[in-house]
PDB file of C-alpha atoms in Angstrom:
ATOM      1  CA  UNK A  15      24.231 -50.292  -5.359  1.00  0.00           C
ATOM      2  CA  UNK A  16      23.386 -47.267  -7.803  1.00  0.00           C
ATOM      3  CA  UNK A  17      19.724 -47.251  -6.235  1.00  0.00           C
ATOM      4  CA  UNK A  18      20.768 -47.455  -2.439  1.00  0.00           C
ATOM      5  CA  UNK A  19      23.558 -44.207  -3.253  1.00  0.00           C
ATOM      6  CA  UNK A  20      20.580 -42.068  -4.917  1.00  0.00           C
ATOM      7  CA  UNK A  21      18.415 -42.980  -2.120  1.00  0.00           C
ATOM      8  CA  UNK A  22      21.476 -41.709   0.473  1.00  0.00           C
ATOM      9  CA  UNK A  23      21.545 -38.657  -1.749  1.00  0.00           C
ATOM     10  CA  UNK A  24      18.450 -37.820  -1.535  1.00  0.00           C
ATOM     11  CA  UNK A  25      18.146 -38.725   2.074  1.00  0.00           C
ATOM     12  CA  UNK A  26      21.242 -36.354   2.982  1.00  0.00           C
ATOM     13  CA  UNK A  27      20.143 -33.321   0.217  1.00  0.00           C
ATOM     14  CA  UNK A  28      17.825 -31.533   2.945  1.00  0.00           C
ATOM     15  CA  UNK A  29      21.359 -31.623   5.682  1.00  0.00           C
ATOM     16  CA  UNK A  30      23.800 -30.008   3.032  1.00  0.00           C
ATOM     17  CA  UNK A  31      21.187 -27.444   2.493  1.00  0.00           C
ATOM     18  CA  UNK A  32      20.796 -26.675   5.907  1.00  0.00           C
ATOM     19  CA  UNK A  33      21.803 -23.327   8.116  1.00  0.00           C
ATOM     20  CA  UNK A  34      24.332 -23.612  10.081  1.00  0.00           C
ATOM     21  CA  UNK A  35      23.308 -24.088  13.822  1.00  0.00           C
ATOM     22  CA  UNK A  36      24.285 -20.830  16.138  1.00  0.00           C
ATOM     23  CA  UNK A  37      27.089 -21.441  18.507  1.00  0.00           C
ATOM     24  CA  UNK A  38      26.179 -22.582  21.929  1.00  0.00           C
ATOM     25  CA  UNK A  39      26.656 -20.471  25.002  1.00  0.00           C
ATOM     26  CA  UNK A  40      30.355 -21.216  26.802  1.00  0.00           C
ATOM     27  CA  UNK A  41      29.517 -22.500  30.098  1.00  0.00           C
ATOM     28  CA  UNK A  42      32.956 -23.080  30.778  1.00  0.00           C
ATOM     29  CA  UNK A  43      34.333 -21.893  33.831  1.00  0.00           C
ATOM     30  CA  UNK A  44      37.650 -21.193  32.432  1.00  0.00           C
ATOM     31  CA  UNK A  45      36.573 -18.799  29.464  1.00  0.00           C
ATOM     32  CA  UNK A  46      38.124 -16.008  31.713  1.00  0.00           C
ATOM     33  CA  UNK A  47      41.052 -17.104  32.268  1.00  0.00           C
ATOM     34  CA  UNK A  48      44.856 -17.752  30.589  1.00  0.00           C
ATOM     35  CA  UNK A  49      46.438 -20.943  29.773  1.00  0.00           C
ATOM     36  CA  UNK A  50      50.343 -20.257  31.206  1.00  0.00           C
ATOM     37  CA  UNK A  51      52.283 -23.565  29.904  1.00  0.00           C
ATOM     38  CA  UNK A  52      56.371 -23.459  31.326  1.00  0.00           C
ATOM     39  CA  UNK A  53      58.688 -25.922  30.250  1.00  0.00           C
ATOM     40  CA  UNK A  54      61.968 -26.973  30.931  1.00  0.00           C
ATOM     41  CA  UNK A  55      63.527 -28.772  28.123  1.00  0.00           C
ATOM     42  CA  UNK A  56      66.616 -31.208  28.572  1.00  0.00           C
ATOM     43  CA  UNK A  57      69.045 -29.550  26.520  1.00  0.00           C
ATOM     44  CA  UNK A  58      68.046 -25.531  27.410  1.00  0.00           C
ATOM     45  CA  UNK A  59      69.635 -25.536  31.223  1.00  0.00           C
ATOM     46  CA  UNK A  60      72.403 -27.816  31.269  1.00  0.00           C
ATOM     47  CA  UNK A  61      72.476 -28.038  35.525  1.00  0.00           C
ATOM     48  CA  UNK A  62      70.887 -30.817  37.969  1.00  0.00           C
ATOM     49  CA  UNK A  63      69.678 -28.115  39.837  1.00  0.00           C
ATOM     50  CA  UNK A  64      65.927 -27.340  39.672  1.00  0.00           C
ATOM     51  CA  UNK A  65      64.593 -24.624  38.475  1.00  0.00           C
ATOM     52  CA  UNK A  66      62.026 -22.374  40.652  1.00  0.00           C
ATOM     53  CA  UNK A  67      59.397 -20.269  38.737  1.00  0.00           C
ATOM     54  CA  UNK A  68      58.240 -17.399  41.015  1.00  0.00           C
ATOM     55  CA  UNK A  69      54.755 -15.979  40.259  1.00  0.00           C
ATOM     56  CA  UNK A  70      53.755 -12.567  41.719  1.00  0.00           C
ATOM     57  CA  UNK A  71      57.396 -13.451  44.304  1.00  0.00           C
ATOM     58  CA  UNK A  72      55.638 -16.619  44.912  1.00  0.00           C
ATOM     59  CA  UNK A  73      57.428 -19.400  44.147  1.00  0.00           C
ATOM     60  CA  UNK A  74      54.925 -21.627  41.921  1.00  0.00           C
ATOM     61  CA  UNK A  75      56.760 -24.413  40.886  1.00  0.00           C
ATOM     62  CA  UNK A  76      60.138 -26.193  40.943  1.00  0.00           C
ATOM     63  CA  UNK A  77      61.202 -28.013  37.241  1.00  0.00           C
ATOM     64  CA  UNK A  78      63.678 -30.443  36.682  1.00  0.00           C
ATOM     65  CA  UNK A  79      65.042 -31.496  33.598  1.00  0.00           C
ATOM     66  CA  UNK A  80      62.265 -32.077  30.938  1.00  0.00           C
ATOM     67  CA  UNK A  81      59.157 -31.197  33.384  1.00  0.00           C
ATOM     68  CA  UNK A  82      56.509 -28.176  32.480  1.00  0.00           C
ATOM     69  CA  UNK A  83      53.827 -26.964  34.368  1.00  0.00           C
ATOM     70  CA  UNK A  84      50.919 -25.177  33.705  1.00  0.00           C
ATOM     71  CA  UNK A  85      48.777 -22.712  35.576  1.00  0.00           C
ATOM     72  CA  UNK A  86      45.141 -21.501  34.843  1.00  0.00           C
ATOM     73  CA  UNK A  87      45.556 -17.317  35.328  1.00  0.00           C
ATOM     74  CA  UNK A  88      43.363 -14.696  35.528  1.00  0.00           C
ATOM     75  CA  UNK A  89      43.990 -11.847  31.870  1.00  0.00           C
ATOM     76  CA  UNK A  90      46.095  -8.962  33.284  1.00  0.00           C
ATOM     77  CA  UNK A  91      49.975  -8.382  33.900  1.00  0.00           C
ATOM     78  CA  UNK A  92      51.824 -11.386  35.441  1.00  0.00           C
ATOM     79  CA  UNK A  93      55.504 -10.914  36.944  1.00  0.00           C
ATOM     80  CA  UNK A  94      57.376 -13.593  36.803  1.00  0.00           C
ATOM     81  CA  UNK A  95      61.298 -14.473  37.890  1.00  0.00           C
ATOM     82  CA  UNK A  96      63.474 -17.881  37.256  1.00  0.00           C
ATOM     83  CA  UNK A  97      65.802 -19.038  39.693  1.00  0.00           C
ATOM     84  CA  UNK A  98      68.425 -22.210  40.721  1.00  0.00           C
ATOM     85  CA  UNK A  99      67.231 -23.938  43.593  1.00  0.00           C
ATOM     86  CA  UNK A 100      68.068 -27.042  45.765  1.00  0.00           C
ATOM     87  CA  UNK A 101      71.113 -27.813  48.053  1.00  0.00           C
ATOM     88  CA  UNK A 102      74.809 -27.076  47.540  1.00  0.00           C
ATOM     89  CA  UNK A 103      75.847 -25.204  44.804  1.00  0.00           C
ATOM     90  CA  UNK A 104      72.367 -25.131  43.884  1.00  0.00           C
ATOM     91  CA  UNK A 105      70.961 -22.912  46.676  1.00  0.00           C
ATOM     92  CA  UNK A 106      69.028 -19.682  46.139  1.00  0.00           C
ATOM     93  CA  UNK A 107      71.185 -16.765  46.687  1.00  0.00           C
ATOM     94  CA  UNK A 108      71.073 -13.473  48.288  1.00  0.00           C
ATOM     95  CA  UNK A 109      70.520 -11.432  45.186  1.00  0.00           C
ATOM     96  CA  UNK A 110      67.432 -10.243  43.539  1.00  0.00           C
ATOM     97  CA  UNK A 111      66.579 -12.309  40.370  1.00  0.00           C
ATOM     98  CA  UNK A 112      65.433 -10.363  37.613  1.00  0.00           C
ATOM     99  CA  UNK A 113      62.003 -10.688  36.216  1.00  0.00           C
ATOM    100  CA  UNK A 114      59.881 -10.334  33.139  1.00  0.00           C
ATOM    101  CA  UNK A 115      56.027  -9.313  32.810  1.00  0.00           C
ATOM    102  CA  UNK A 116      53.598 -11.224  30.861  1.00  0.00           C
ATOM    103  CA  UNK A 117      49.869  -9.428  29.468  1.00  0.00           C
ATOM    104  CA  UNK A 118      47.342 -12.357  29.705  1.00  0.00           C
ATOM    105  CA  UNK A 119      44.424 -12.132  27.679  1.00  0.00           C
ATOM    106  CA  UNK A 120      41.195 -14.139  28.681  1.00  0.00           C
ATOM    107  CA  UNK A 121      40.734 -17.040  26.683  1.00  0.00           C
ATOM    108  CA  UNK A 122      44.538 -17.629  25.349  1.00  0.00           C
ATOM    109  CA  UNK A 123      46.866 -20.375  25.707  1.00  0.00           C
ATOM    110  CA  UNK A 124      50.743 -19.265  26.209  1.00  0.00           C
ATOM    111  CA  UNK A 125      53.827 -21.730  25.976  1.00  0.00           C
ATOM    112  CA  UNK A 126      57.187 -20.642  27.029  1.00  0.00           C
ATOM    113  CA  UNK A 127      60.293 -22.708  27.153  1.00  0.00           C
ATOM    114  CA  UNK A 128      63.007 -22.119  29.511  1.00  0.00           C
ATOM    115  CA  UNK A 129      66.406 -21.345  28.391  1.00  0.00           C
ATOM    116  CA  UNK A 130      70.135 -19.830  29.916  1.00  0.00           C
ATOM    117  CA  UNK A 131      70.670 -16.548  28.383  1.00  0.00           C
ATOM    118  CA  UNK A 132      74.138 -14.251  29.104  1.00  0.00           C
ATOM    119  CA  UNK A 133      71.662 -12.516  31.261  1.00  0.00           C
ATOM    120  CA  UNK A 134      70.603 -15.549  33.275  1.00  0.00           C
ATOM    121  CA  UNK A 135      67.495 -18.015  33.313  1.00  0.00           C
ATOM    122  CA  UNK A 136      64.780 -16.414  30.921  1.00  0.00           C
ATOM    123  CA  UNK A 137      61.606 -17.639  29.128  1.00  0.00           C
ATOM    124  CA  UNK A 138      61.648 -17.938  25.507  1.00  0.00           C
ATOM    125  CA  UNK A 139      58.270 -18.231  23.695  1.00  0.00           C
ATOM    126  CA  UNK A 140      57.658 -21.493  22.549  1.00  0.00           C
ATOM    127  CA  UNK A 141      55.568 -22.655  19.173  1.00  0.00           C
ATOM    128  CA  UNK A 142      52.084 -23.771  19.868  1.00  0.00           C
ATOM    129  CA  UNK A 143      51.914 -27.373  19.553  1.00  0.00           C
ATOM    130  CA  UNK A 144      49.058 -28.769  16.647  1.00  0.00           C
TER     131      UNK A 144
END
């Protein structure tokens, strides 16, 4: 047992000693864009209704309870507004919803959470998960 470890040593010596190998060249396609993660947890918006997430005054996405989406954006200023949607009580109204800017940097990966502030729907940075 003794002999067949010093042989493995002195197999693996030459690999510990080695440089380390340069990085290969990203050929990913997505290396220039941003990683936008929304979620809607279960106990942040206590309503039934769903929640739309406009991008740009586009809606993007409609969340229910415990749903997230996620969008692959180009870096750069994103506008974004929240807003109750559905039938009933739940219908969009006739007011302007208010709206926050994002600054996307190529490359990064952003989760926000969804919560009901005094000032309405908002997103709430989230902690990256590990």
């Amino acid at each position: 047992m003794r002999l067949l470890c010093s042989v493995l040593a002195l197999l693996l010596a030459p690999l510990a000693q080695a440089e380390p190998l340069a990085p290969l060249p990203s050929t990913s396609q997505g290396e220039g864009y941003a990683v936008l993660i929304v979620s809607r947890e279960r106990l942040e918006v206590a309503t039934t209704c769903e929640v739309a997430l406009y991008l740009h005054d586009q809606m993007a996405a409609r969340l229910h309870q415990g749903q997230s989406v996620s969008f692959n954006l180009p870096p750069g200023r994103v506008s974004l507004r929240l807003g109750l949607t559905g039938t009933g009580p739940c219908q969009d109204g006739i007011n302007q919803l208010a709206g926050q800017s994002l600054e996307l940097q190529a490359g990064e990966v952003r989760r926000y959470r969804i919560a009901m502030g005094s000032d309405g729907l908002r997103l709430h940075a989230a902690p990256m998960l590990n």
